[in-house]
């Protein structure tokens, strides 16, 4: 990436009154109609950015794909992945983001970024706005999808000459905007690297490597702390809307000025920006639907388990009552027998 000395003041320029922005937007009826239908939160974000009061949240799908467009900024993608994986990476191929069709609602595995590195390993990156239930199972599905892609590709290429040794590692990276409950026991740790290990110490290589990044935890940890590392720089860029924080970021890591120069150019084209925000809202709705479906399924499964347990408890109680009734009946029979004998003796 090209070095430069721009700072945030040069990038943002002068402020524009919100009323002037809306007057401009009214010249584009479709764009203005989209704005009017936005929730208040997104209307405020849009006007804050266009007026020069704040920045854009780069983890929004539309803006992430713009900033990390592999056709224009492959070096930027390499820079991000190098920081996340703590190793220098070089990308030799960008692959389609759509993967194997899953049975769940007939949907496909679609990630935000999928590339092949110089060592032939595959890396995918996904941003999750909400921490979906069962994160480990989902991560395993991402890895399984990557492995099957490679298996099918290599099997078709080599035919009978295919061997499993030809398969290369896959690395799945998930950026969690709001971490699931499974991560709550480690409040100060926002980065998790994992792979298969054996309790016996057996050295058996695995094809999968997994990385979780908890962005909300990162923000908590970095409060009142300086940005020191490239990883901290990237995670700050992905999450902050603060112009003060962005200014600090650019002063310490001037390469990031190129990103913000591109972003702040949208201030002069709010009629285009509003359509990107519309994509953000559509993606947010899809994510919310998926989360609600997961939550409802989990609630149904929980209630079903409780019903089965209660039925079993009632059945056990009924069995116990039946046993007691039988015991009482036996006791009553014995009383009747003894009473009859007593009456016979008294005669």
Short mmCIF file of N, CA, C and O in Angstrom, two decimals, residues 165-266:
data_model
loop_
_atom_site.label_atom_id
_atom_site.label_comp_id
_atom_site.label_asym_id
_atom_site.label_seq_id
_atom_site.Cartn_x
_atom_site.Cartn_y
_atom_site.Cartn_z
N UNK A 165 -3.68 -36.67 0.12
CA UNK A 165 -2.52 -35.84 0.39
C UNK A 165 -2.52 -34.57 -0.45
O UNK A 165 -1.86 -33.59 -0.12
N UNK A 166 -3.28 -34.59 -1.54
CA UNK A 166 -3.35 -33.42 -2.41
C UNK A 166 -4.21 -32.30 -1.81
O UNK A 166 -4.17 -31.17 -2.27
N UNK A 167 -5.02 -32.62 -0.81
CA UNK A 167 -5.85 -31.61 -0.16
C UNK A 167 -4.98 -30.65 0.65
O UNK A 167 -4.03 -31.07 1.30
N UNK A 168 -5.32 -29.37 0.61
CA UNK A 168 -4.58 -28.36 1.35
C UNK A 168 -5.42 -27.82 2.51
O UNK A 168 -6.66 -27.93 2.49
N UNK A 169 -4.77 -27.24 3.51
CA UNK A 169 -5.51 -26.73 4.68
C UNK A 169 -6.53 -25.66 4.31
O UNK A 169 -6.38 -24.95 3.31
N UNK A 170 -7.57 -25.57 5.14
CA UNK A 170 -8.56 -24.50 5.00
C UNK A 170 -8.59 -23.72 6.31
O UNK A 170 -8.48 -24.28 7.40
N UNK A 171 -8.72 -22.42 6.18
CA UNK A 171 -8.74 -21.53 7.34
C UNK A 171 -10.03 -20.73 7.31
O UNK A 171 -10.30 -20.02 6.33
N UNK A 172 -10.83 -20.86 8.34
CA UNK A 172 -12.10 -20.13 8.43
C UNK A 172 -11.97 -19.04 9.50
O UNK A 172 -11.61 -19.32 10.64
N UNK A 173 -12.27 -17.80 9.11
CA UNK A 173 -12.19 -16.66 10.02
C UNK A 173 -13.59 -16.06 10.14
O UNK A 173 -14.23 -15.75 9.13
N UNK A 174 -14.07 -15.91 11.36
CA UNK A 174 -15.38 -15.30 11.60
C UNK A 174 -15.20 -14.08 12.50
O UNK A 174 -14.66 -14.20 13.61
N UNK A 175 -15.63 -12.93 12.01
CA UNK A 175 -15.65 -11.72 12.81
C UNK A 175 -17.03 -11.60 13.44
O UNK A 175 -18.04 -11.46 12.73
N UNK A 176 -17.10 -11.67 14.75
CA UNK A 176 -18.36 -11.62 15.48
C UNK A 176 -18.59 -10.20 16.00
O UNK A 176 -17.85 -9.73 16.86
N UNK A 177 -19.60 -9.53 15.46
CA UNK A 177 -19.87 -8.18 15.94
C UNK A 177 -20.41 -8.20 17.37
O UNK A 177 -20.05 -7.35 18.18
N UNK A 178 -21.28 -9.16 17.66
CA UNK A 178 -21.79 -9.36 19.02
C UNK A 178 -21.55 -10.83 19.36
O UNK A 178 -22.20 -11.71 18.82
N UNK A 179 -20.62 -11.05 20.26
CA UNK A 179 -20.20 -12.43 20.49
C UNK A 179 -21.28 -13.26 21.18
O UNK A 179 -22.03 -12.75 22.03
N UNK A 180 -21.40 -14.53 20.83
CA UNK A 180 -22.36 -15.43 21.48
C UNK A 180 -22.00 -15.67 22.94
O UNK A 180 -20.89 -15.36 23.39
N UNK A 181 -22.94 -16.28 23.66
CA UNK A 181 -22.75 -16.50 25.09
C UNK A 181 -21.57 -17.43 25.38
O UNK A 181 -20.98 -17.36 26.46
N UNK A 182 -21.22 -18.30 24.41
CA UNK A 182 -20.12 -19.23 24.63
C UNK A 182 -18.80 -18.52 24.90
O UNK A 182 -17.88 -19.09 25.48
N UNK A 183 -18.68 -17.26 24.47
CA UNK A 183 -17.43 -16.52 24.63
C UNK A 183 -17.43 -15.61 25.86
O UNK A 183 -16.44 -14.95 26.13
N UNK A 184 -18.53 -15.58 26.60
CA UNK A 184 -18.67 -14.63 27.70
C UNK A 184 -17.76 -14.94 28.88
O UNK A 184 -17.47 -14.06 29.69
N UNK A 185 -17.29 -16.18 28.99
CA UNK A 185 -16.44 -16.54 30.12
C UNK A 185 -15.03 -15.96 30.00
O UNK A 185 -14.26 -16.03 30.95
N UNK A 186 -14.70 -15.41 28.84
CA UNK A 186 -13.37 -14.82 28.61
C UNK A 186 -13.56 -13.36 28.19
O UNK A 186 -13.37 -13.00 27.02
N UNK A 187 -13.94 -12.50 29.13
CA UNK A 187 -14.34 -11.13 28.78
C UNK A 187 -13.23 -10.27 28.18
O UNK A 187 -13.51 -9.31 27.47
N UNK A 188 -11.97 -10.57 28.45
CA UNK A 188 -10.88 -9.71 27.98
C UNK A 188 -10.12 -10.31 26.79
O UNK A 188 -9.11 -9.76 26.36
N UNK A 189 -10.60 -11.43 26.27
CA UNK A 189 -9.92 -12.08 25.14
C UNK A 189 -10.84 -11.99 23.92
O UNK A 189 -11.95 -12.51 23.94
N UNK A 190 -10.36 -11.32 22.88
CA UNK A 190 -11.20 -11.11 21.69
C UNK A 190 -10.72 -11.90 20.47
O UNK A 190 -11.39 -11.91 19.44
N UNK A 191 -9.57 -12.56 20.57
CA UNK A 191 -9.03 -13.30 19.44
C UNK A 191 -8.82 -14.75 19.85
O UNK A 191 -8.18 -15.03 20.86
N UNK A 192 -9.36 -15.68 19.05
CA UNK A 192 -9.27 -17.10 19.36
C UNK A 192 -8.81 -17.86 18.11
O UNK A 192 -9.50 -17.84 17.08
N UNK A 193 -7.65 -18.52 18.19
CA UNK A 193 -7.15 -19.39 17.12
C UNK A 193 -7.30 -20.83 17.58
O UNK A 193 -6.93 -21.16 18.71
N UNK A 194 -7.81 -21.71 16.71
CA UNK A 194 -7.99 -23.09 17.12
C UNK A 194 -7.75 -24.07 15.99
O UNK A 194 -7.90 -23.74 14.81
N UNK A 195 -7.34 -25.29 16.36
CA UNK A 195 -7.25 -26.41 15.43
C UNK A 195 -7.34 -27.70 16.24
O UNK A 195 -7.42 -27.66 17.47
N UNK A 196 -7.34 -28.83 15.56
CA UNK A 196 -7.51 -30.12 16.24
C UNK A 196 -6.23 -30.53 16.96
O UNK A 196 -5.14 -30.49 16.37
N UNK A 197 -6.35 -30.86 18.23
CA UNK A 197 -5.23 -31.40 19.00
C UNK A 197 -5.67 -32.71 19.67
O UNK A 197 -6.87 -32.99 19.78
N UNK A 198 -4.69 -33.48 20.12
CA UNK A 198 -4.97 -34.78 20.72
C UNK A 198 -4.40 -34.84 22.14
O UNK A 198 -3.28 -34.40 22.38
N UNK A 199 -5.19 -35.38 23.07
CA UNK A 199 -4.76 -35.41 24.47
C UNK A 199 -3.56 -36.32 24.69
O UNK A 199 -2.85 -36.22 25.68
N UNK A 200 -3.31 -37.21 23.73
CA UNK A 200 -2.17 -38.12 23.86
C UNK A 200 -0.87 -37.49 23.38
O UNK A 200 0.20 -38.08 23.54
N UNK A 201 -0.97 -36.31 22.77
CA UNK A 201 0.22 -35.70 22.20
C UNK A 201 0.50 -36.16 20.77
O UNK A 201 1.52 -35.81 20.18
N UNK A 202 -0.44 -36.92 20.21
CA UNK A 202 -0.30 -37.41 18.84
C UNK A 202 -0.18 -36.25 17.86
O UNK A 202 -0.97 -35.30 17.92
N UNK A 203 0.81 -36.31 16.98
CA UNK A 203 1.01 -35.28 15.96
C UNK A 203 0.35 -35.74 14.67
O UNK A 203 0.94 -36.43 13.85
N UNK A 204 -0.90 -35.37 14.50
CA UNK A 204 -1.66 -35.77 13.33
C UNK A 204 -2.23 -34.50 12.69
O UNK A 204 -3.17 -33.91 13.22
N UNK A 205 -1.68 -34.07 11.56
CA UNK A 205 -2.09 -32.80 10.95
C UNK A 205 -3.58 -32.79 10.61
O UNK A 205 -4.14 -33.78 10.13
N UNK A 206 -4.20 -31.64 10.85
CA UNK A 206 -5.62 -31.45 10.50
C UNK A 206 -5.72 -30.48 9.33
O UNK A 206 -4.87 -29.60 9.16
N UNK A 207 -6.77 -30.64 8.54
CA UNK A 207 -6.96 -29.74 7.40
C UNK A 207 -7.56 -28.40 7.80
O UNK A 207 -7.50 -27.45 7.04
N UNK A 208 -8.14 -28.32 8.99
CA UNK A 208 -8.90 -27.11 9.35
C UNK A 208 -8.19 -26.29 10.42
O UNK A 208 -7.59 -26.82 11.35
N UNK A 209 -8.30 -25.00 10.26
CA UNK A 209 -7.84 -24.03 11.25
C UNK A 209 -8.93 -22.98 11.38
O UNK A 209 -9.48 -22.53 10.37
N UNK A 210 -9.24 -22.59 12.60
CA UNK A 210 -10.38 -21.70 12.83
C UNK A 210 -9.95 -20.48 13.64
O UNK A 210 -9.14 -20.60 14.57
N UNK A 211 -10.53 -19.33 13.29
CA UNK A 211 -10.21 -18.08 13.97
C UNK A 211 -11.51 -17.34 14.26
O UNK A 211 -12.33 -17.11 13.35
N UNK A 212 -11.72 -16.99 15.53
CA UNK A 212 -12.84 -16.14 15.92
C UNK A 212 -12.28 -14.79 16.39
O UNK A 212 -11.31 -14.75 17.15
N UNK A 213 -12.93 -13.71 15.98
CA UNK A 213 -12.58 -12.38 16.46
C UNK A 213 -13.84 -11.73 17.01
O UNK A 213 -14.81 -11.52 16.27
N UNK A 214 -13.85 -11.44 18.30
CA UNK A 214 -15.01 -10.82 18.96
C UNK A 214 -14.83 -9.30 18.93
O UNK A 214 -14.08 -8.74 19.74
N UNK A 215 -15.52 -8.63 18.01
CA UNK A 215 -15.29 -7.20 17.80
C UNK A 215 -15.81 -6.36 18.97
O UNK A 215 -15.20 -5.34 19.31
N UNK A 216 -16.92 -6.76 19.59
CA UNK A 216 -17.41 -5.98 20.72
C UNK A 216 -16.45 -6.07 21.90
O UNK A 216 -16.23 -5.08 22.61
N UNK A 217 -15.84 -7.24 22.10
CA UNK A 217 -14.85 -7.37 23.17
C UNK A 217 -13.61 -6.53 22.85
O UNK A 217 -13.02 -5.92 23.75
N UNK A 218 -13.23 -6.51 21.57
CA UNK A 218 -12.09 -5.68 21.17
C UNK A 218 -12.33 -4.22 21.54
O UNK A 218 -11.45 -3.55 22.09
N UNK A 219 -13.52 -3.72 21.26
CA UNK A 219 -13.83 -2.33 21.58
C UNK A 219 -13.75 -2.07 23.08
O UNK A 219 -13.27 -1.02 23.52
N UNK A 220 -14.22 -3.01 23.88
CA UNK A 220 -14.15 -2.86 25.33
C UNK A 220 -12.70 -2.85 25.82
O UNK A 220 -12.33 -2.04 26.67
N UNK A 221 -11.89 -3.76 25.28
CA UNK A 221 -10.50 -3.86 25.69
C UNK A 221 -9.72 -2.61 25.29
O UNK A 221 -8.84 -2.13 26.03
N UNK A 222 -10.04 -2.03 24.12
CA UNK A 222 -9.26 -0.92 23.58
C UNK A 222 -9.69 0.45 24.09
O UNK A 222 -9.11 1.46 23.69
N UNK A 223 -10.70 0.51 24.94
CA UNK A 223 -11.11 1.80 25.49
C UNK A 223 -9.95 2.44 26.25
O UNK A 223 -9.33 1.82 27.10
N UNK A 224 -9.66 3.69 25.90
CA UNK A 224 -8.59 4.46 26.54
C UNK A 224 -7.21 3.85 26.33
O UNK A 224 -6.28 4.13 27.10
N UNK A 225 -7.08 3.00 25.28
CA UNK A 225 -5.77 2.43 24.96
C UNK A 225 -5.32 2.89 23.58
O UNK A 225 -6.14 3.09 22.68
N UNK A 226 -4.02 3.07 23.42
CA UNK A 226 -3.48 3.47 22.13
C UNK A 226 -3.47 2.29 21.16
O UNK A 226 -3.37 1.12 21.57
N UNK A 227 -3.54 2.60 19.89
CA UNK A 227 -3.44 1.59 18.85
C UNK A 227 -1.97 1.31 18.61
O UNK A 227 -1.21 2.20 18.23
N UNK A 228 -1.56 0.06 18.81
CA UNK A 228 -0.14 -0.26 18.74
C UNK A 228 0.21 -1.22 17.60
O UNK A 228 1.24 -1.06 16.95
N UNK A 229 -0.61 -2.22 17.35
CA UNK A 229 -0.26 -3.26 16.39
C UNK A 229 -1.10 -3.13 15.12
O UNK A 229 -2.13 -2.45 15.09
N UNK A 230 -0.66 -3.84 14.07
CA UNK A 230 -1.42 -3.84 12.83
C UNK A 230 -2.79 -4.48 13.01
O UNK A 230 -3.78 -4.05 12.41
N UNK A 231 -2.86 -5.52 13.85
CA UNK A 231 -4.16 -6.14 14.13
C UNK A 231 -5.09 -5.14 14.81
O UNK A 231 -6.27 -5.01 14.41
N UNK A 232 -4.59 -4.44 15.81
CA UNK A 232 -5.41 -3.43 16.48
C UNK A 232 -5.83 -2.34 15.50
O UNK A 232 -6.95 -1.81 15.57
N UNK A 233 -4.94 -2.00 14.58
CA UNK A 233 -5.26 -0.98 13.58
C UNK A 233 -6.41 -1.43 12.69
O UNK A 233 -7.36 -0.68 12.44
N UNK A 234 -6.34 -2.66 12.21
CA UNK A 234 -7.38 -3.16 11.33
C UNK A 234 -8.72 -3.29 12.06
O UNK A 234 -9.77 -2.92 11.52
N UNK A 235 -8.70 -3.83 13.27
CA UNK A 235 -9.96 -4.00 14.00
C UNK A 235 -10.55 -2.65 14.38
O UNK A 235 -11.78 -2.49 14.42
N UNK A 236 -9.70 -1.66 14.62
CA UNK A 236 -10.20 -0.31 14.87
C UNK A 236 -10.86 0.25 13.61
O UNK A 236 -11.95 0.83 13.67
N UNK A 237 -10.22 0.07 12.47
CA UNK A 237 -10.77 0.56 11.20
C UNK A 237 -12.12 -0.09 10.91
O UNK A 237 -13.05 0.58 10.42
N UNK A 238 -12.24 -1.37 11.23
CA UNK A 238 -13.48 -2.08 10.93
C UNK A 238 -14.63 -1.68 11.84
O UNK A 238 -15.80 -1.83 11.46
N UNK A 239 -14.33 -1.17 13.02
CA UNK A 239 -15.39 -0.97 14.01
C UNK A 239 -15.68 0.47 14.40
O UNK A 239 -16.78 0.77 14.84
N UNK A 240 -14.73 1.38 14.25
CA UNK A 240 -14.94 2.72 14.80
C UNK A 240 -15.63 3.66 13.81
O UNK A 240 -15.46 3.54 12.60
N UNK A 241 -16.44 4.56 14.35
CA UNK A 241 -17.00 5.67 13.57
C UNK A 241 -16.47 7.00 14.08
O UNK A 241 -16.84 8.05 13.57
N UNK A 242 -15.62 6.94 15.09
CA UNK A 242 -15.10 8.15 15.73
C UNK A 242 -14.02 8.81 14.86
O UNK A 242 -13.01 8.17 14.54
N UNK A 243 -14.20 10.08 14.52
CA UNK A 243 -13.20 10.78 13.73
C UNK A 243 -11.90 10.97 14.52
O UNK A 243 -10.81 10.97 13.94
N UNK A 244 -12.02 11.11 15.84
CA UNK A 244 -10.82 11.26 16.67
C UNK A 244 -9.99 9.98 16.61
O UNK A 244 -8.77 10.00 16.47
N UNK A 245 -10.68 8.84 16.72
CA UNK A 245 -9.98 7.55 16.68
C UNK A 245 -9.39 7.31 15.28
O UNK A 245 -8.28 6.77 15.16
N UNK A 246 -10.12 7.68 14.26
CA UNK A 246 -9.62 7.51 12.89
C UNK A 246 -8.40 8.38 12.66
O UNK A 246 -7.44 7.97 11.99
N UNK A 247 -8.41 9.57 13.21
CA UNK A 247 -7.26 10.47 13.08
C UNK A 247 -6.02 9.83 13.74
O UNK A 247 -4.92 9.85 13.17
N UNK A 248 -6.21 9.25 14.93
CA UNK A 248 -5.11 8.56 15.60
C UNK A 248 -4.61 7.40 14.75
O UNK A 248 -3.39 7.18 14.62
N UNK A 249 -5.56 6.65 14.17
CA UNK A 249 -5.21 5.50 13.35
C UNK A 249 -4.35 5.93 12.15
O UNK A 249 -3.31 5.32 11.85
N UNK A 250 -4.77 6.97 11.46
CA UNK A 250 -4.06 7.40 10.25
C UNK A 250 -2.67 7.96 10.58
O UNK A 250 -1.71 7.75 9.84
N UNK A 251 -2.57 8.64 11.71
CA UNK A 251 -1.26 9.19 12.09
C UNK A 251 -0.25 8.08 12.39
O UNK A 251 0.93 8.20 12.05
N UNK A 252 -0.74 6.98 13.00
CA UNK A 252 0.18 5.89 13.34
C UNK A 252 0.37 4.90 12.18
O UNK A 252 1.43 4.28 12.05
N UNK A 253 -0.68 4.74 11.37
CA UNK A 253 -0.63 3.81 10.25
C UNK A 253 -1.14 4.54 9.00
O UNK A 253 -2.32 4.41 8.64
N UNK A 254 -0.29 5.31 8.35
CA UNK A 254 -0.70 6.17 7.23
C UNK A 254 -1.34 5.41 6.06
O UNK A 254 -2.08 6.00 5.28
N UNK A 255 -1.05 4.11 5.93
CA UNK A 255 -1.65 3.34 4.85
C UNK A 255 -3.18 3.42 4.87
O UNK A 255 -3.83 3.32 3.82
N UNK A 256 -3.76 3.56 6.05
CA UNK A 256 -5.22 3.56 6.17
C UNK A 256 -5.87 4.81 5.60
O UNK A 256 -7.08 4.84 5.40
N UNK A 257 -5.09 5.83 5.31
CA UNK A 257 -5.66 7.05 4.73
C UNK A 257 -6.30 6.77 3.38
O UNK A 257 -7.30 7.40 3.01
N UNK A 258 -5.73 5.83 2.61
CA UNK A 258 -6.31 5.49 1.31
C UNK A 258 -7.74 4.97 1.46
O UNK A 258 -8.62 5.29 0.66
N UNK A 259 -7.96 4.15 2.48
CA UNK A 259 -9.30 3.62 2.71
C UNK A 259 -10.27 4.75 3.02
O UNK A 259 -11.36 4.84 2.42
N UNK A 260 -9.88 5.64 3.92
CA UNK A 260 -10.80 6.69 4.32
C UNK A 260 -10.96 7.75 3.25
O UNK A 260 -12.01 8.40 3.17
N UNK A 261 -9.97 7.91 2.39
CA UNK A 261 -10.14 8.83 1.28
C UNK A 261 -11.27 8.32 0.37
O UNK A 261 -12.14 9.09 -0.05
N UNK A 262 -11.26 7.02 0.08
CA UNK A 262 -12.33 6.45 -0.74
C UNK A 262 -13.69 6.57 -0.05
O UNK A 262 -14.70 6.88 -0.68
N UNK A 263 -13.70 6.27 1.25
CA UNK A 263 -14.95 6.31 1.99
C UNK A 263 -15.53 7.73 2.03
O UNK A 263 -16.73 7.94 1.76
N UNK A 264 -14.70 8.70 2.36
CA UNK A 264 -15.22 10.06 2.53
C UNK A 264 -15.60 10.72 1.21
O UNK A 264 -16.29 11.74 1.21
N UNK A 265 -15.20 10.14 0.10
CA UNK A 265 -15.67 10.66 -1.19
C UNK A 265 -17.17 10.48 -1.35
O UNK A 265 -17.82 11.21 -2.11
N UNK A 266 -17.75 9.52 -0.62
CA UNK A 266 -19.19 9.31 -0.70
C UNK A 266 -19.97 10.49 -0.11
O UNK A 266 -21.17 10.63 -0.38
#
